[in-house]
Amino acid sequence: MVRIFNVFVALVAVSAATAFPVQKRISQTISDSTQLWVQACNKAGGGAKCQTISQNAFLTLLAAGKNCDQQDAADQMVDLAKTLKNNPDMIRLAQIFVQQPRNAPEKLQVPYCQKAPRNAELKGFFHCQFAGSNFAKFSGDQTGNLPLGVKAVVPPGSCPARNSPVPDGVQLDTLVTSPGKPAPLA
Protein backbone atom coordinates (compact mmCIF):
# COMPACT_ATOMS: atom_id res chain seq x y z
CA MET A 1 0.00 0.00 0.00
CA VAL A 2 2.84 2.40 0.86
CA ARG A 3 4.52 1.63 -2.47
CA ILE A 4 1.36 2.40 -4.44
CA PHE A 5 0.99 5.66 -2.54
CA ASN A 6 4.64 6.61 -3.25
CA VAL A 7 4.19 5.85 -6.97
CA PHE A 8 1.00 7.91 -7.01
CA VAL A 9 2.73 10.87 -5.34
CA ALA A 10 5.63 10.63 -7.81
CA LEU A 11 3.25 10.59 -10.79
CA VAL A 12 1.36 13.61 -9.46
CA ALA A 13 4.64 15.48 -8.98
CA VAL A 14 5.78 14.69 -12.54
CA SER A 15 2.39 15.72 -13.95
CA ALA A 16 2.45 19.00 -12.06
CA ALA A 17 5.99 19.76 -13.17
CA THR A 18 5.21 19.21 -16.85
CA ALA A 19 1.87 21.02 -16.68
CA PHE A 20 3.52 24.21 -15.43
CA PRO A 21 6.89 24.54 -17.18
CA VAL A 22 9.14 27.21 -15.78
CA GLN A 23 10.43 29.54 -18.47
CA LYS A 24 13.84 30.89 -17.57
CA ARG A 25 14.44 32.90 -20.74
CA ILE A 26 12.68 34.78 -23.48
CA SER A 27 13.52 33.57 -26.96
CA GLN A 28 12.42 34.05 -30.54
CA THR A 29 12.82 32.47 -33.96
CA ILE A 30 15.97 34.43 -34.74
CA SER A 31 16.05 33.62 -38.45
CA ASP A 32 12.78 35.55 -38.88
CA SER A 33 14.53 38.77 -37.82
CA THR A 34 16.32 39.29 -41.14
CA GLN A 35 13.88 37.82 -43.69
CA LEU A 36 12.60 41.19 -44.94
CA TRP A 37 16.17 42.50 -45.18
CA VAL A 38 17.18 39.43 -47.26
CA GLN A 39 14.23 40.05 -49.61
CA ALA A 40 15.27 43.70 -50.06
CA CYS A 41 18.90 42.66 -50.49
CA ASN A 42 18.09 40.07 -53.16
CA LYS A 43 15.88 42.58 -54.98
CA ALA A 44 18.78 45.08 -54.93
CA GLY A 45 21.16 42.48 -56.43
CA GLY A 46 23.13 41.44 -53.34
CA GLY A 47 23.18 37.76 -54.34
CA ALA A 48 24.83 35.23 -52.03
CA LYS A 49 26.12 37.99 -49.73
CA CYS A 50 22.55 38.60 -48.55
CA GLN A 51 22.15 35.18 -46.93
CA THR A 52 25.66 35.17 -45.42
CA ILE A 53 25.24 38.58 -43.79
CA SER A 54 21.70 37.68 -42.70
CA GLN A 55 22.82 34.50 -40.97
CA ASN A 56 25.70 36.27 -39.23
CA ALA A 57 23.24 38.97 -38.14
CA PHE A 58 20.49 36.79 -36.71
CA LEU A 59 22.97 34.69 -34.75
CA THR A 60 23.84 37.83 -32.77
CA LEU A 61 20.36 37.73 -31.22
CA LEU A 62 21.20 34.59 -29.27
CA ALA A 63 21.61 35.05 -25.52
CA ALA A 64 25.32 34.23 -25.84
CA GLY A 65 25.96 37.24 -28.09
CA LYS A 66 28.22 40.03 -26.88
CA ASN A 67 26.80 43.49 -26.23
CA CYS A 68 27.90 44.99 -29.59
CA ASP A 69 27.56 41.95 -31.88
CA GLN A 70 24.09 42.97 -33.07
CA GLN A 71 25.22 46.52 -33.88
CA ASP A 72 28.31 45.19 -35.68
CA ALA A 73 26.06 42.95 -37.78
CA ALA A 74 23.76 45.87 -38.60
CA ASP A 75 26.87 47.80 -39.70
CA GLN A 76 27.62 44.96 -42.14
CA MET A 77 24.03 45.12 -43.41
CA VAL A 78 24.39 48.86 -44.05
CA ASP A 79 27.84 48.37 -45.62
CA LEU A 80 26.35 46.02 -48.22
CA ALA A 81 23.40 48.37 -48.80
CA LYS A 82 25.87 51.16 -49.59
CA THR A 83 27.52 49.00 -52.28
CA LEU A 84 24.07 48.51 -53.81
CA LYS A 85 23.37 52.19 -54.57
CA ASN A 86 22.64 53.06 -50.93
CA ASN A 87 19.55 50.87 -51.06
CA PRO A 88 17.07 52.69 -48.77
CA ASP A 89 14.99 49.58 -47.95
CA MET A 90 18.07 47.65 -46.84
CA ILE A 91 19.24 50.56 -44.69
CA ARG A 92 15.78 51.04 -43.15
CA LEU A 93 15.53 47.32 -42.37
CA ALA A 94 19.04 47.29 -40.87
CA GLN A 95 17.95 50.19 -38.64
CA ILE A 96 14.97 48.11 -37.52
CA PHE A 97 17.11 44.98 -37.07
CA VAL A 98 19.52 46.77 -34.72
CA GLN A 99 16.49 47.50 -32.50
CA GLN A 100 15.20 43.88 -32.40
CA PRO A 101 15.28 42.53 -28.83
CA ARG A 102 17.86 39.85 -28.18
CA ASN A 103 17.07 36.56 -26.47
CA ALA A 104 16.87 37.31 -22.76
CA PRO A 105 18.58 34.87 -20.40
CA GLU A 106 16.79 34.42 -17.10
CA LYS A 107 14.19 36.95 -18.36
CA LEU A 108 16.62 39.76 -17.57
CA GLN A 109 17.17 42.84 -19.73
CA VAL A 110 20.01 42.50 -22.23
CA PRO A 111 22.79 45.12 -21.90
CA TYR A 112 23.25 47.79 -24.57
CA CYS A 113 26.30 48.31 -26.78
CA GLN A 114 28.73 50.92 -25.46
CA LYS A 115 30.51 51.87 -28.69
CA ALA A 116 29.41 54.02 -31.60
CA PRO A 117 28.31 52.25 -34.77
CA ARG A 118 30.58 52.49 -37.82
CA ASN A 119 27.75 53.80 -40.00
CA ALA A 120 26.07 57.14 -39.25
CA GLU A 121 22.72 55.61 -40.30
CA LEU A 122 22.75 53.54 -37.09
CA LYS A 123 23.64 56.28 -34.59
CA GLY A 124 21.02 56.76 -31.90
CA PHE A 125 19.39 53.35 -32.47
CA PHE A 126 19.44 50.64 -29.79
CA HIS A 127 17.56 47.40 -29.17
CA CYS A 128 14.19 47.17 -27.46
CA GLN A 129 13.71 44.69 -24.64
CA PHE A 130 11.07 41.97 -24.56
CA ALA A 131 7.97 42.84 -22.51
CA GLY A 132 8.46 39.87 -20.18
CA SER A 133 11.89 41.08 -19.09
CA ASN A 134 12.58 42.06 -15.51
CA PHE A 135 13.05 45.81 -15.98
CA ALA A 136 14.90 46.12 -12.67
CA LYS A 137 17.82 43.85 -13.67
CA PHE A 138 20.24 43.25 -16.53
CA SER A 139 22.10 40.08 -17.45
CA GLY A 140 25.87 39.95 -17.47
CA ASP A 141 28.38 42.18 -15.76
CA GLN A 142 26.04 45.17 -15.32
CA THR A 143 27.80 47.32 -17.90
CA GLY A 144 25.66 48.77 -20.65
CA ASN A 145 22.54 49.34 -18.58
CA LEU A 146 21.81 52.41 -20.74
CA PRO A 147 22.38 52.78 -24.48
CA LEU A 148 25.52 54.71 -25.43
CA GLY A 149 24.93 58.44 -25.00
CA VAL A 150 21.34 58.05 -23.76
CA LYS A 151 20.42 59.36 -20.29
CA ALA A 152 17.29 57.21 -19.82
CA VAL A 153 15.13 54.73 -21.72
CA VAL A 154 11.53 55.88 -21.25
CA PRO A 155 9.48 53.84 -21.00
CA PRO A 156 11.78 50.99 -19.94
CA GLY A 157 12.23 48.40 -22.68
CA SER A 158 11.34 50.78 -25.50
CA CYS A 159 13.51 51.79 -28.46
CA PRO A 160 13.29 54.50 -31.14
CA ALA A 161 11.05 52.35 -33.37
CA ARG A 162 8.56 51.49 -30.63
CA ASN A 163 7.41 53.39 -27.57
CA SER A 164 7.00 50.20 -25.55
CA PRO A 165 8.74 46.85 -25.12
CA VAL A 166 8.24 44.20 -27.81
CA PRO A 167 5.88 41.33 -26.93
CA ASP A 168 7.89 38.21 -26.00
CA GLY A 169 9.17 36.30 -29.04
CA VAL A 170 7.79 38.78 -31.60
CA GLN A 171 9.85 40.28 -34.43
CA LEU A 172 10.01 44.07 -34.36
CA ASP A 173 9.67 44.27 -38.16
CA THR A 174 6.20 42.72 -37.85
CA LEU A 175 5.14 45.61 -35.58
CA VAL A 176 6.76 48.61 -37.30
CA THR A 177 7.78 49.67 -40.79
CA SER A 178 9.77 52.73 -39.74
CA PRO A 179 12.90 52.65 -37.58
CA GLY A 180 11.67 55.76 -35.82
CA LYS A 181 13.73 58.77 -34.91
CA PRO A 182 17.23 58.11 -33.51
CA ALA A 183 17.56 58.87 -29.82
CA PRO A 184 19.21 62.21 -29.06
CA LEU A 185 22.66 61.53 -27.72
CA ALA A 186 23.90 63.28 -24.59
GROMACS .gro file of C-alpha atoms in nm:
model
  186
    1MET     CA    1   0.000   0.000   0.000
    2VAL     CA    2   0.284   0.240   0.086
    3ARG     CA    3   0.452   0.163  -0.247
    4ILE     CA    4   0.136   0.240  -0.444
    5PHE     CA    5   0.099   0.566  -0.254
    6ASN     CA    6   0.464   0.661  -0.325
    7VAL     CA    7   0.419   0.585  -0.697
    8PHE     CA    8   0.100   0.791  -0.701
    9VAL     CA    9   0.273   1.087  -0.534
   10ALA     CA   10   0.563   1.063  -0.781
   11LEU     CA   11   0.325   1.059  -1.079
   12VAL     CA   12   0.136   1.361  -0.946
   13ALA     CA   13   0.464   1.548  -0.898
   14VAL     CA   14   0.578   1.469  -1.254
   15SER     CA   15   0.239   1.572  -1.395
   16ALA     CA   16   0.245   1.900  -1.206
   17ALA     CA   17   0.599   1.976  -1.317
   18THR     CA   18   0.521   1.921  -1.685
   19ALA     CA   19   0.187   2.102  -1.668
   20PHE     CA   20   0.352   2.421  -1.543
   21PRO     CA   21   0.689   2.454  -1.718
   22VAL     CA   22   0.914   2.721  -1.578
   23GLN     CA   23   1.043   2.954  -1.847
   24LYS     CA   24   1.384   3.089  -1.757
   25ARG     CA   25   1.444   3.290  -2.074
   26ILE     CA   26   1.268   3.478  -2.348
   27SER     CA   27   1.352   3.357  -2.696
   28GLN     CA   28   1.242   3.405  -3.054
   29THR     CA   29   1.282   3.247  -3.396
   30ILE     CA   30   1.597   3.443  -3.474
   31SER     CA   31   1.605   3.362  -3.845
   32ASP     CA   32   1.278   3.555  -3.888
   33SER     CA   33   1.453   3.877  -3.782
   34THR     CA   34   1.632   3.929  -4.114
   35GLN     CA   35   1.388   3.782  -4.369
   36LEU     CA   36   1.260   4.119  -4.494
   37TRP     CA   37   1.617   4.250  -4.518
   38VAL     CA   38   1.718   3.943  -4.726
   39GLN     CA   39   1.423   4.005  -4.961
   40ALA     CA   40   1.527   4.370  -5.006
   41CYS     CA   41   1.890   4.266  -5.049
   42ASN     CA   42   1.809   4.007  -5.316
   43LYS     CA   43   1.588   4.258  -5.498
   44ALA     CA   44   1.878   4.508  -5.493
   45GLY     CA   45   2.116   4.248  -5.643
   46GLY     CA   46   2.313   4.144  -5.334
   47GLY     CA   47   2.318   3.776  -5.434
   48ALA     CA   48   2.483   3.523  -5.203
   49LYS     CA   49   2.612   3.799  -4.973
   50CYS     CA   50   2.255   3.860  -4.855
   51GLN     CA   51   2.215   3.518  -4.693
   52THR     CA   52   2.566   3.517  -4.542
   53ILE     CA   53   2.524   3.858  -4.379
   54SER     CA   54   2.170   3.768  -4.270
   55GLN     CA   55   2.282   3.450  -4.097
   56ASN     CA   56   2.570   3.627  -3.923
   57ALA     CA   57   2.324   3.897  -3.814
   58PHE     CA   58   2.049   3.679  -3.671
   59LEU     CA   59   2.297   3.469  -3.475
   60THR     CA   60   2.384   3.783  -3.277
   61LEU     CA   61   2.036   3.773  -3.122
   62LEU     CA   62   2.120   3.459  -2.927
   63ALA     CA   63   2.161   3.505  -2.552
   64ALA     CA   64   2.532   3.423  -2.584
   65GLY     CA   65   2.596   3.724  -2.809
   66LYS     CA   66   2.822   4.003  -2.688
   67ASN     CA   67   2.680   4.349  -2.623
   68CYS     CA   68   2.790   4.499  -2.959
   69ASP     CA   69   2.756   4.195  -3.188
   70GLN     CA   70   2.409   4.297  -3.307
   71GLN     CA   71   2.522   4.652  -3.388
   72ASP     CA   72   2.831   4.519  -3.568
   73ALA     CA   73   2.606   4.295  -3.778
   74ALA     CA   74   2.376   4.587  -3.860
   75ASP     CA   75   2.687   4.780  -3.970
   76GLN     CA   76   2.762   4.496  -4.214
   77MET     CA   77   2.403   4.512  -4.341
   78VAL     CA   78   2.439   4.886  -4.405
   79ASP     CA   79   2.784   4.837  -4.562
   80LEU     CA   80   2.635   4.602  -4.822
   81ALA     CA   81   2.340   4.837  -4.880
   82LYS     CA   82   2.587   5.116  -4.959
   83THR     CA   83   2.752   4.900  -5.228
   84LEU     CA   84   2.407   4.851  -5.381
   85LYS     CA   85   2.337   5.219  -5.457
   86ASN     CA   86   2.264   5.306  -5.093
   87ASN     CA   87   1.955   5.087  -5.106
   88PRO     CA   88   1.707   5.269  -4.877
   89ASP     CA   89   1.499   4.958  -4.795
   90MET     CA   90   1.807   4.765  -4.684
   91ILE     CA   91   1.924   5.056  -4.469
   92ARG     CA   92   1.578   5.104  -4.315
   93LEU     CA   93   1.553   4.732  -4.237
   94ALA     CA   94   1.904   4.729  -4.087
   95GLN     CA   95   1.795   5.019  -3.864
   96ILE     CA   96   1.497   4.811  -3.752
   97PHE     CA   97   1.711   4.498  -3.707
   98VAL     CA   98   1.952   4.677  -3.472
   99GLN     CA   99   1.649   4.750  -3.250
  100GLN     CA  100   1.520   4.388  -3.240
  101PRO     CA  101   1.528   4.253  -2.883
  102ARG     CA  102   1.786   3.985  -2.818
  103ASN     CA  103   1.707   3.656  -2.647
  104ALA     CA  104   1.687   3.731  -2.276
  105PRO     CA  105   1.858   3.487  -2.040
  106GLU     CA  106   1.679   3.442  -1.710
  107LYS     CA  107   1.419   3.695  -1.836
  108LEU     CA  108   1.662   3.976  -1.757
  109GLN     CA  109   1.717   4.284  -1.973
  110VAL     CA  110   2.001   4.250  -2.223
  111PRO     CA  111   2.279   4.512  -2.190
  112TYR     CA  112   2.325   4.779  -2.457
  113CYS     CA  113   2.630   4.831  -2.678
  114GLN     CA  114   2.873   5.092  -2.546
  115LYS     CA  115   3.051   5.187  -2.869
  116ALA     CA  116   2.941   5.402  -3.160
  117PRO     CA  117   2.831   5.225  -3.477
  118ARG     CA  118   3.058   5.249  -3.782
  119ASN     CA  119   2.775   5.380  -4.000
  120ALA     CA  120   2.607   5.714  -3.925
  121GLU     CA  121   2.272   5.561  -4.030
  122LEU     CA  122   2.275   5.354  -3.709
  123LYS     CA  123   2.364   5.628  -3.459
  124GLY     CA  124   2.102   5.676  -3.190
  125PHE     CA  125   1.939   5.335  -3.247
  126PHE     CA  126   1.944   5.064  -2.979
  127HIS     CA  127   1.756   4.740  -2.917
  128CYS     CA  128   1.419   4.717  -2.746
  129GLN     CA  129   1.371   4.469  -2.464
  130PHE     CA  130   1.107   4.197  -2.456
  131ALA     CA  131   0.797   4.284  -2.251
  132GLY     CA  132   0.846   3.987  -2.018
  133SER     CA  133   1.189   4.108  -1.909
  134ASN     CA  134   1.258   4.206  -1.551
  135PHE     CA  135   1.305   4.581  -1.598
  136ALA     CA  136   1.490   4.612  -1.267
  137LYS     CA  137   1.782   4.385  -1.367
  138PHE     CA  138   2.024   4.325  -1.653
  139SER     CA  139   2.210   4.008  -1.745
  140GLY     CA  140   2.587   3.995  -1.747
  141ASP     CA  141   2.838   4.218  -1.576
  142GLN     CA  142   2.604   4.517  -1.532
  143THR     CA  143   2.780   4.732  -1.790
  144GLY     CA  144   2.566   4.877  -2.065
  145ASN     CA  145   2.254   4.934  -1.858
  146LEU     CA  146   2.181   5.241  -2.074
  147PRO     CA  147   2.238   5.278  -2.448
  148LEU     CA  148   2.552   5.471  -2.543
  149GLY     CA  149   2.493   5.844  -2.500
  150VAL     CA  150   2.134   5.805  -2.376
  151LYS     CA  151   2.042   5.936  -2.029
  152ALA     CA  152   1.729   5.721  -1.982
  153VAL     CA  153   1.513   5.473  -2.172
  154VAL     CA  154   1.153   5.588  -2.125
  155PRO     CA  155   0.948   5.384  -2.100
  156PRO     CA  156   1.178   5.099  -1.994
  157GLY     CA  157   1.223   4.840  -2.268
  158SER     CA  158   1.134   5.078  -2.550
  159CYS     CA  159   1.351   5.179  -2.846
  160PRO     CA  160   1.329   5.450  -3.114
  161ALA     CA  161   1.105   5.235  -3.337
  162ARG     CA  162   0.856   5.149  -3.063
  163ASN     CA  163   0.741   5.339  -2.757
  164SER     CA  164   0.700   5.020  -2.555
  165PRO     CA  165   0.874   4.685  -2.512
  166VAL     CA  166   0.824   4.420  -2.781
  167PRO     CA  167   0.588   4.133  -2.693
  168ASP     CA  168   0.789   3.821  -2.600
  169GLY     CA  169   0.917   3.630  -2.904
  170VAL     CA  170   0.779   3.878  -3.160
  171GLN     CA  171   0.985   4.028  -3.443
  172LEU     CA  172   1.001   4.407  -3.436
  173ASP     CA  173   0.967   4.427  -3.816
  174THR     CA  174   0.620   4.272  -3.785
  175LEU     CA  175   0.514   4.561  -3.558
  176VAL     CA  176   0.676   4.861  -3.730
  177THR     CA  177   0.778   4.967  -4.079
  178SER     CA  178   0.977   5.273  -3.974
  179PRO     CA  179   1.290   5.265  -3.758
  180GLY     CA  180   1.167   5.576  -3.582
  181LYS     CA  181   1.373   5.877  -3.491
  182PRO     CA  182   1.723   5.811  -3.351
  183ALA     CA  183   1.756   5.887  -2.982
  184PRO     CA  184   1.921   6.221  -2.906
  185LEU     CA  185   2.266   6.153  -2.772
  186ALA     CA  186   2.390   6.328  -2.459
   0.00000   0.00000   0.00000
